[in-house]
PDB file of C-alpha atoms in Angstrom:
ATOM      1  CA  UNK A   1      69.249 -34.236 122.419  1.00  0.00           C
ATOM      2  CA  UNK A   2      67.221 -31.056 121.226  1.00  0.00           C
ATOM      3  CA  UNK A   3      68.294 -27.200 121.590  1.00  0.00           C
ATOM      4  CA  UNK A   4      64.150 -25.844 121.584  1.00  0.00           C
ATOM      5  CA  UNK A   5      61.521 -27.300 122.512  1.00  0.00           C
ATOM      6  CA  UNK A   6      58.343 -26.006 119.698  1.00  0.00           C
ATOM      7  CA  UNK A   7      54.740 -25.667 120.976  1.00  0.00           C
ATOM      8  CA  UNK A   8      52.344 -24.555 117.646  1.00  0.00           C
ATOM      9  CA  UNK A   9      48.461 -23.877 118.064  1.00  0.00           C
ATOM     10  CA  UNK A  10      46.548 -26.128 116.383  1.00  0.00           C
ATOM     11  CA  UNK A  11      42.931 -24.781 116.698  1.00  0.00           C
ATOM     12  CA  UNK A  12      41.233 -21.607 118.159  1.00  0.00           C
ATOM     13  CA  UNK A  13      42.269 -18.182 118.149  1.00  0.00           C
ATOM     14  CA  UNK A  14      46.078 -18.679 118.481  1.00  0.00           C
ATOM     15  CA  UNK A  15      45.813 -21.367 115.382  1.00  0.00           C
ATOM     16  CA  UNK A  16      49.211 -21.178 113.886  1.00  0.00           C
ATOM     17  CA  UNK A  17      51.500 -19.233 116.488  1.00  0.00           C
ATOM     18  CA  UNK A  18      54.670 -20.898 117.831  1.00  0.00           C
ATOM     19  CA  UNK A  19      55.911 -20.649 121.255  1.00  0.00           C
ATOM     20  CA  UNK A  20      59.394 -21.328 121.245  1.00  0.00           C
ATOM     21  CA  UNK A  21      60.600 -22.540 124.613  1.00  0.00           C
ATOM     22  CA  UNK A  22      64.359 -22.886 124.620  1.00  0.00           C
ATOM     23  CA  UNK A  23      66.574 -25.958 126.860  1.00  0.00           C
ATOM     24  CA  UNK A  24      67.437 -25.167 130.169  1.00  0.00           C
ATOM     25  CA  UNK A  25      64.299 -23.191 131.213  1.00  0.00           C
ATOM     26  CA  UNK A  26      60.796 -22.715 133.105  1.00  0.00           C
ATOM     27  CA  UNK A  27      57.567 -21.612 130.715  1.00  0.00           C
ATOM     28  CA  UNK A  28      54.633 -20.917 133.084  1.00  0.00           C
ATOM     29  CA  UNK A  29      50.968 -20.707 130.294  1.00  0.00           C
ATOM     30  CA  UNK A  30      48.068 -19.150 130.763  1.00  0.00           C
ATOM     31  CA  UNK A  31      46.219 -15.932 130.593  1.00  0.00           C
ATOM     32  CA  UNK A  32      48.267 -13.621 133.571  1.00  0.00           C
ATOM     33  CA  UNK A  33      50.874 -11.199 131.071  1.00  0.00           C
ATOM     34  CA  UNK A  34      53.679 -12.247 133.389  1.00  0.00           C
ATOM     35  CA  UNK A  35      53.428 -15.442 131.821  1.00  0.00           C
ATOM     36  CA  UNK A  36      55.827 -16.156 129.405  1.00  0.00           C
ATOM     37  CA  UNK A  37      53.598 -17.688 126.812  1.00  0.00           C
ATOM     38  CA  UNK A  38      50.067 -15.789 127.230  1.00  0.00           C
ATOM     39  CA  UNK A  39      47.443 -17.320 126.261  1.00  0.00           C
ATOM     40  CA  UNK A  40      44.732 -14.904 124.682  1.00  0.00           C
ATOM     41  CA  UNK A  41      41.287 -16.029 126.156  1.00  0.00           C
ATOM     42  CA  UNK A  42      38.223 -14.225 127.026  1.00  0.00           C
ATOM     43  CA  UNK A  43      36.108 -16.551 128.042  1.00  0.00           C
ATOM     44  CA  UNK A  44      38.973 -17.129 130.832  1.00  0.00           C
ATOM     45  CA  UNK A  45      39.095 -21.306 130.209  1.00  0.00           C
ATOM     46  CA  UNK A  46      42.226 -20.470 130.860  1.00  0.00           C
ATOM     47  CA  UNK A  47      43.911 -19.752 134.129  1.00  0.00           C
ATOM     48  CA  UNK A  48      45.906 -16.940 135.028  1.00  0.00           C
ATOM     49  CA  UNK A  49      48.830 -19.408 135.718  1.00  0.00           C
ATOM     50  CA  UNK A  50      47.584 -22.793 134.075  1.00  0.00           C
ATOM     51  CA  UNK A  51      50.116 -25.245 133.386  1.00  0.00           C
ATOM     52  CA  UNK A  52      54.176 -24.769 133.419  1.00  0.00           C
ATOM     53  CA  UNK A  53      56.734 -26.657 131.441  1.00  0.00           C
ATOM     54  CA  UNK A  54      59.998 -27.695 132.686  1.00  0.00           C
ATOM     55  CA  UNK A  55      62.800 -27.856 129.314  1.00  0.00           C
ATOM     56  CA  UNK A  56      65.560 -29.107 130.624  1.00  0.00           C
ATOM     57  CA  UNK A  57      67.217 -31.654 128.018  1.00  0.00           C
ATOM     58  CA  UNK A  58      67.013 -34.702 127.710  1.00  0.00           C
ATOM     59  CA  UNK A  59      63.713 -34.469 128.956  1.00  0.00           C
ATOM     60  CA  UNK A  60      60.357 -32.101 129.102  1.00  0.00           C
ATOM     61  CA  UNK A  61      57.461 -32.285 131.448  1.00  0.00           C
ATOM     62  CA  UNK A  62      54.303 -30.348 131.996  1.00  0.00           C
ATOM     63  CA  UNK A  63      52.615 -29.541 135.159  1.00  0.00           C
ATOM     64  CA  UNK A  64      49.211 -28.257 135.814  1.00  0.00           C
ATOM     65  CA  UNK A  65      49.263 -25.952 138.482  1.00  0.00           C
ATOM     66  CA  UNK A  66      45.685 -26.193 139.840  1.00  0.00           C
ATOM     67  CA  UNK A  67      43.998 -24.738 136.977  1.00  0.00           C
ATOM     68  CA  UNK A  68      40.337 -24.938 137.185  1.00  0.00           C
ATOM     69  CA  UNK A  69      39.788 -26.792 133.141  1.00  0.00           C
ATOM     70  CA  UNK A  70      42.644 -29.012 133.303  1.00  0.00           C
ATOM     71  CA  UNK A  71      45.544 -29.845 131.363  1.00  0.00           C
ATOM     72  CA  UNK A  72      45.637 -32.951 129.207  1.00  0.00           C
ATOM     73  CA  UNK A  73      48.703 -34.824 127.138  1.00  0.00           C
ATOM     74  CA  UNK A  74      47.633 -37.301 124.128  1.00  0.00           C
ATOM     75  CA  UNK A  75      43.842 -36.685 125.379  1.00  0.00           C
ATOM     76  CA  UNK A  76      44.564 -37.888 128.847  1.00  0.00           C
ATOM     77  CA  UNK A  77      43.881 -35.310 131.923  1.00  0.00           C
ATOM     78  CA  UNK A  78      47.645 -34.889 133.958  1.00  0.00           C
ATOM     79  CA  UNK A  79      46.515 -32.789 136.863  1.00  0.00           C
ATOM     80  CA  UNK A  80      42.680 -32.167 136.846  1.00  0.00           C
ATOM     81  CA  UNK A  81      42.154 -30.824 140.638  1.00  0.00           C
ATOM     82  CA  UNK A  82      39.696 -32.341 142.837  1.00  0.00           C
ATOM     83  CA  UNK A  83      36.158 -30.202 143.287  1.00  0.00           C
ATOM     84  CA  UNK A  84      37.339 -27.297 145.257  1.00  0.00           C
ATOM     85  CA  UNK A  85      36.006 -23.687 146.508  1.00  0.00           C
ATOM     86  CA  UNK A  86      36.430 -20.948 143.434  1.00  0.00           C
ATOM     87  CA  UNK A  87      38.665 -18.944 144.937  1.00  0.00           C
ATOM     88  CA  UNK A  88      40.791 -21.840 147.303  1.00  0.00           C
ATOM     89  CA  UNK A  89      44.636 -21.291 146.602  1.00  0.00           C
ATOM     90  CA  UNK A  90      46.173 -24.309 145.897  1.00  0.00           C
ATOM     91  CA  UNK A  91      49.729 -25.586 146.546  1.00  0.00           C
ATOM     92  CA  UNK A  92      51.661 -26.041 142.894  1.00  0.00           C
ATOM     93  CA  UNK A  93      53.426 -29.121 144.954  1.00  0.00           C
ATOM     94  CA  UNK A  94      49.979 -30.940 144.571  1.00  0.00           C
ATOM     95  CA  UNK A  95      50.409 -31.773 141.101  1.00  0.00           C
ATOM     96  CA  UNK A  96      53.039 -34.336 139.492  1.00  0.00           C
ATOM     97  CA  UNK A  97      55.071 -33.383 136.275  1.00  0.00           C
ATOM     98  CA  UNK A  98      54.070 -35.655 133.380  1.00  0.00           C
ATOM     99  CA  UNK A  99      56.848 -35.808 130.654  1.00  0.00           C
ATOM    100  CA  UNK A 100      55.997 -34.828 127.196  1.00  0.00           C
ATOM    101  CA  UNK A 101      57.656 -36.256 123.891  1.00  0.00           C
ATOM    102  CA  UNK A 102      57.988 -35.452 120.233  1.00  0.00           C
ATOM    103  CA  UNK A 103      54.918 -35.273 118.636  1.00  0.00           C
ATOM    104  CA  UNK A 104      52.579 -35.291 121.674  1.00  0.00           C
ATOM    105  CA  UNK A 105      49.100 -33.155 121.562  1.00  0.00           C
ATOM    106  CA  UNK A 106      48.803 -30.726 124.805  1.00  0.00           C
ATOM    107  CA  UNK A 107      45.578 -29.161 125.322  1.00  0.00           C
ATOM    108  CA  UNK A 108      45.051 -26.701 127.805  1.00  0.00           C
ATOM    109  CA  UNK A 109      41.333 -25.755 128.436  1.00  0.00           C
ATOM    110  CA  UNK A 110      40.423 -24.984 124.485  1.00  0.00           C
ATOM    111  CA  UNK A 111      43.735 -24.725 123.221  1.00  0.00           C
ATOM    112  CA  UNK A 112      45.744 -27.666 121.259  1.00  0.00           C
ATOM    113  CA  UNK A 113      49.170 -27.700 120.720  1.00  0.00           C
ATOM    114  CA  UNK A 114      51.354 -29.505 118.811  1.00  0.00           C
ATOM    115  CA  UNK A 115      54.577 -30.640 120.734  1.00  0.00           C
ATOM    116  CA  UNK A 116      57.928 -30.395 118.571  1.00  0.00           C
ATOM    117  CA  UNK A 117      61.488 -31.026 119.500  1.00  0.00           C
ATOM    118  CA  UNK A 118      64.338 -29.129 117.287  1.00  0.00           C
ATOM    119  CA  UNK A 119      67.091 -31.592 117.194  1.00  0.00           C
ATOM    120  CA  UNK A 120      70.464 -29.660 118.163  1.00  0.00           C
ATOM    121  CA  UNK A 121      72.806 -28.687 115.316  1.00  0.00           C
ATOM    122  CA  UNK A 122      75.828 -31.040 114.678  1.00  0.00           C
ATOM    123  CA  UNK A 123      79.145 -30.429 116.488  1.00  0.00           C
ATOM    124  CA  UNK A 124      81.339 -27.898 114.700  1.00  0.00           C
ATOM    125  CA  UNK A 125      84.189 -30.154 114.964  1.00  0.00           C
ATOM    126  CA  UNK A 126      82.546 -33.105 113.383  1.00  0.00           C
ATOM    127  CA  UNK A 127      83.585 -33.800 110.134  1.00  0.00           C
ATOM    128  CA  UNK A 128      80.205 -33.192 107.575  1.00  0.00           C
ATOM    129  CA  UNK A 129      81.230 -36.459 104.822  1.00  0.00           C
ATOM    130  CA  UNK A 130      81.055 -38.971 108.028  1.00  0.00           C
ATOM    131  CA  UNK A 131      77.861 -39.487 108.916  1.00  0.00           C
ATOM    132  CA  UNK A 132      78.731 -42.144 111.825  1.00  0.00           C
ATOM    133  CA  UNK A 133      80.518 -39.576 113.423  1.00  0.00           C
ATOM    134  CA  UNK A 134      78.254 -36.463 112.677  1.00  0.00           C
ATOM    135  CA  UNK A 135      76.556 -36.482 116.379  1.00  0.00           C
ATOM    136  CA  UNK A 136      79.453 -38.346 118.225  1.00  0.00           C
ATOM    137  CA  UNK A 137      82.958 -36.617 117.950  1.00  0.00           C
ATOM    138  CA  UNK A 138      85.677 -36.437 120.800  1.00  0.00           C
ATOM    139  CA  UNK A 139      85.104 -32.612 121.406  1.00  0.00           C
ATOM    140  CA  UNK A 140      84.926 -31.878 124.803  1.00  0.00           C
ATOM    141  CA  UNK A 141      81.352 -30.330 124.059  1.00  0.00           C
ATOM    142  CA  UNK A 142      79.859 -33.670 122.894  1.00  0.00           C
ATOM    143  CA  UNK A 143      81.933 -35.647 125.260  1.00  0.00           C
ATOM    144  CA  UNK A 144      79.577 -33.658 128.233  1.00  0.00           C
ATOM    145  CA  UNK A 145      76.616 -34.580 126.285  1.00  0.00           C
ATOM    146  CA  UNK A 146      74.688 -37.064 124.577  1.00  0.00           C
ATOM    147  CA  UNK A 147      74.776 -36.567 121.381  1.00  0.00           C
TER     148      UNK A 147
END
């Protein structure tokens, strides 16, 4: 179980800023400001609405959403389109979610990113001296969860 989810540039112009996408929500990337990580690109590798990712714990995914330079996870392209016309609007539906884990690289057009889960914080209730029982108490909060 993990509470954010981190995303931290690895290269370019954005090397070393963090996107912190919290559990339970929708990130849309790319270079349009109504995205809610915006991606700073001139040469517009980019697209205005390039990938999104889906943080809903316990898992993550990514989806390209027709951009025109791909989206890749561990160096391997998740949702490269098919040759189309420039300006051809294509349906998001077209392209499958691929999960991401702890640790994976996502690139998107120039950018890298370094994929990071934050583990969620120990149950208040827990007792701190018993390890065994740190993650696993009979709260009702980690009784709805795996913890």
């Amino acid at each position: 179980m993990f509470e954010h989810v981190f995303l931290r540039a690895s290269n370019g112009k954005q090397k070393g800023q963090e996107f912190v996408l919290d559990n339970e929500g929708d990130y849309t990337l790319g270079r349009a400001k109504e995205c809610a990580c915006v991606l700073d690109d001139p040469l517009s590798l980019v697209s205005r609405r390039h990938c999104r990712i889906k943080v809903h714990a316990p898992s993550v995914c990514v989806q390209d959403l027709g951009s025109r330079n791909g989206t890749q996870v561990k160096g391997t392209s998740i949702g490269r389109p098919q040759k189309k016309p420039l300006f051809e609007e294509v349906p998001q539906e077209r392209y499958a979610e691929h999960p991401l884990e702890d640790g994976d690289t996502l690139r998107i057009a120039g950018y890298e990113f370094q994929v990071e889960f934050e583990p969620a914080p120990p149950c208040a209730e827990a007792e701190p001296r018993d390890q065994e029982q740190l993650w696993s108490c009979n709260c009702e909060a980690c009784k709805a969860s795996v913890c």
